[in-house]
Amino acid sequence: MLTPIERLTQELAKLPGIGHKTALRLVLHILRQPSHYAQSLSQALADVSAKVRFCEECFHFTDEPLCPICRDKKRDHHLLCVVEDSSDLMAVERTHSFKGVYHVLHGSLSPIDGIGPNELRIQELMARLQKQEVHEIILATNPNISGDATALYISKLLKPMGLKMTRLANGIPVGGHIEYIDQMTLSRAFESRVEC
């Protein structure tokens, strides 16, 4: 039978990016805090599990029927950015450069992992486009094999609708040096070059 420390360590080690040693350090940190810290953490975990759900429109996480982005009348609801996960949405939001709304797929196509179109929120995207007027769709999937396949699949699916579709440019990061850039990134930078 596991001790409470071992049990919590085991549970924390199930989190992505957290190994056994890090999980144990987290447990020891929690034990060093006043008792109300552990109670507050426990309540926060319970609240997330009980209250957070998918936004009825974009499928981002929220504790209300619509997330704050979908409720915001100041956002451009005619500009729709399709992302793989909520973490991608949050990354774009941190830039403060996108003023439209989102659609979260909750993954990308990966036949080898058994993830096809039916496992993603693609049908919900199609239904949304039937009822909402959209002028441009930005396909902001990750620049890898599954992200590219997902963007290609969605663009072919939406092409008959005559919607303007764009894809995020890929290339050399700001401050990067060409000699240190990997071949794939450098190749994409040449393919995505713009007129100056």
XYZ file of C-alpha atoms in Angstrom:
196
model
C 0.000 0.000 0.000
C 1.320 3.420 -0.968
C 1.937 6.175 1.542
C 0.152 9.514 0.927
C 3.461 11.006 -0.302
C 4.023 8.126 -2.728
C 0.437 8.270 -3.976
C 0.554 12.018 -4.672
C 3.980 11.643 -6.298
C 2.597 8.887 -8.523
C -0.422 11.019 -9.529
C 1.668 14.127 -10.271
C 4.115 12.054 -12.333
C 1.239 11.249 -14.725
C 1.168 14.901 -15.827
C 2.906 15.657 -19.139
C 6.508 16.771 -18.686
C 6.594 15.735 -15.023
C 8.838 12.821 -14.142
C 9.082 11.025 -10.807
C 11.813 13.316 -9.417
C 9.948 16.514 -10.317
C 6.718 15.066 -8.930
C 8.466 14.287 -5.634
C 9.905 17.833 -5.498
C 6.391 19.224 -6.004
C 5.016 17.021 -3.209
C 7.782 18.144 -0.840
C 7.100 21.777 -1.768
C 3.399 21.320 -0.973
C 4.283 19.740 2.381
C 6.472 22.729 3.328
C 3.599 25.184 2.759
C 0.919 26.087 5.322
C -1.953 23.576 5.331
C -4.339 26.028 3.649
C -2.096 25.942 0.540
C -2.806 22.240 -0.039
C -6.503 22.813 0.598
C -6.575 25.715 -1.862
C -4.725 23.644 -4.474
C -7.110 20.751 -3.925
C -10.135 23.033 -4.329
C -8.694 24.574 -7.505
C -8.221 21.086 -8.994
C -11.762 20.093 -8.025
C -13.167 23.309 -9.525
C -11.346 22.778 -12.819
C -12.674 19.235 -13.039
C -16.236 20.156 -12.090
C -16.746 23.540 -13.743
C -14.612 23.763 -16.888
C -16.131 22.599 -20.180
C -15.897 23.355 -23.892
C -17.162 26.643 -25.281
C -20.289 25.900 -27.299
C -18.956 27.898 -30.240
C -15.168 27.522 -30.478
C -14.462 24.522 -28.184
C -11.892 26.380 -26.091
C -12.057 25.707 -22.354
C -14.436 27.867 -20.340
C -16.622 27.816 -17.237
C -19.585 29.398 -19.060
C -21.526 28.370 -22.190
C -19.406 30.752 -24.314
C -15.778 31.634 -23.629
C -14.784 35.299 -23.110
C -13.374 35.512 -26.657
C -16.602 34.323 -28.305
C -18.645 36.668 -26.077
C -16.474 39.688 -26.912
C -18.397 41.927 -29.347
C -15.190 43.906 -30.074
C -13.570 40.878 -31.732
C -13.880 40.417 -35.488
C -16.255 37.452 -35.721
C -15.757 37.357 -39.513
C -12.097 36.344 -39.026
C -11.689 32.767 -37.808
C -8.396 31.202 -36.722
C -8.364 27.392 -36.621
C -5.903 25.983 -34.075
C -5.076 22.461 -32.960
C -5.326 22.959 -29.197
C -6.282 25.484 -26.548
C -2.582 25.934 -25.775
C -2.123 27.223 -29.339
C -5.031 29.643 -28.865
C -3.430 30.924 -25.658
C -0.075 31.378 -27.412
C -1.688 33.455 -30.173
C -3.593 35.505 -27.584
C -0.337 36.338 -25.774
C 0.874 38.120 -28.917
C -2.074 40.570 -28.765
C -1.921 40.689 -32.575
C -5.009 38.671 -33.517
C -8.412 40.309 -33.059
C -10.645 37.627 -34.566
C -12.153 34.484 -33.040
C -11.008 30.864 -32.922
C -12.022 27.292 -33.549
C -10.153 24.630 -31.547
C -9.837 21.224 -33.226
C -8.440 19.402 -30.161
C -5.729 17.644 -32.116
C -4.464 17.039 -35.615
C -4.841 14.264 -38.145
C -2.579 11.346 -37.350
C -3.701 8.045 -38.884
C -0.836 6.177 -37.217
C -2.284 7.230 -33.831
C -5.846 6.498 -34.913
C -6.799 10.186 -35.141
C -8.949 10.830 -38.181
C -11.347 13.669 -39.059
C -14.075 12.240 -36.816
C -11.845 12.559 -33.745
C -11.393 16.297 -34.322
C -13.880 19.178 -34.192
C -14.022 19.449 -37.987
C -17.753 18.705 -38.330
C -18.425 21.391 -35.722
C -16.319 23.795 -37.803
C -18.407 22.999 -40.878
C -21.648 23.526 -38.946
C -20.331 26.818 -37.588
C -19.485 28.065 -41.076
C -23.039 27.271 -42.212
C -24.544 29.604 -39.611
C -21.824 32.252 -39.168
C -20.593 34.638 -41.857
C -16.817 34.303 -42.088
C -14.653 36.312 -44.496
C -11.318 34.610 -43.811
C -10.139 31.403 -42.199
C -6.581 31.288 -40.901
C -5.300 27.719 -40.649
C -2.888 27.980 -37.725
C -1.988 24.327 -37.355
C 1.527 23.334 -36.372
C 4.173 23.245 -39.116
C 4.730 19.488 -38.941
C 3.425 16.460 -40.832
C 0.157 16.088 -38.931
C -0.469 19.853 -38.760
C 0.175 20.231 -42.490
C -2.083 17.246 -43.254
C -4.832 18.757 -41.097
C -4.570 22.149 -42.818
C -4.611 20.485 -46.249
C -7.642 18.352 -45.340
C -9.588 21.350 -44.023
C -8.662 23.559 -46.980
C -9.866 20.898 -49.448
C -13.055 20.430 -47.439
C -13.783 24.171 -47.348
C -12.680 25.032 -50.898
C -16.194 24.573 -52.389
C -17.473 27.206 -49.950
C -15.359 29.853 -51.675
C -13.922 31.178 -48.411
C -10.611 33.009 -48.251
C -8.145 30.708 -46.502
C -4.676 31.592 -45.321
C -1.939 29.697 -43.529
C 0.547 31.107 -41.071
C 3.917 31.850 -42.641
C 6.801 29.671 -41.501
C 10.439 30.539 -41.419
C 13.368 32.017 -39.582
C 12.590 33.299 -36.088
C 13.274 36.940 -35.257
C 16.869 37.224 -34.068
C 17.804 33.882 -35.605
C 20.986 33.259 -37.572
C 20.713 31.440 -40.878
C 23.704 29.191 -40.134
C 21.935 27.763 -37.064
C 18.523 27.194 -38.661
C 17.543 23.589 -39.415
C 17.041 22.565 -43.049
C 13.244 22.221 -42.853
C 12.788 25.682 -41.330
C 15.146 27.275 -43.838
C 13.360 25.518 -46.694
C 9.984 26.780 -45.421
C 11.420 30.295 -45.108
C 12.302 30.264 -48.814
C 8.887 28.869 -49.751
C 7.060 31.452 -47.610
C 9.105 34.454 -48.710
C 7.225 37.705 -49.356
C 7.808 40.598 -51.694
C 9.657 43.584 -50.201
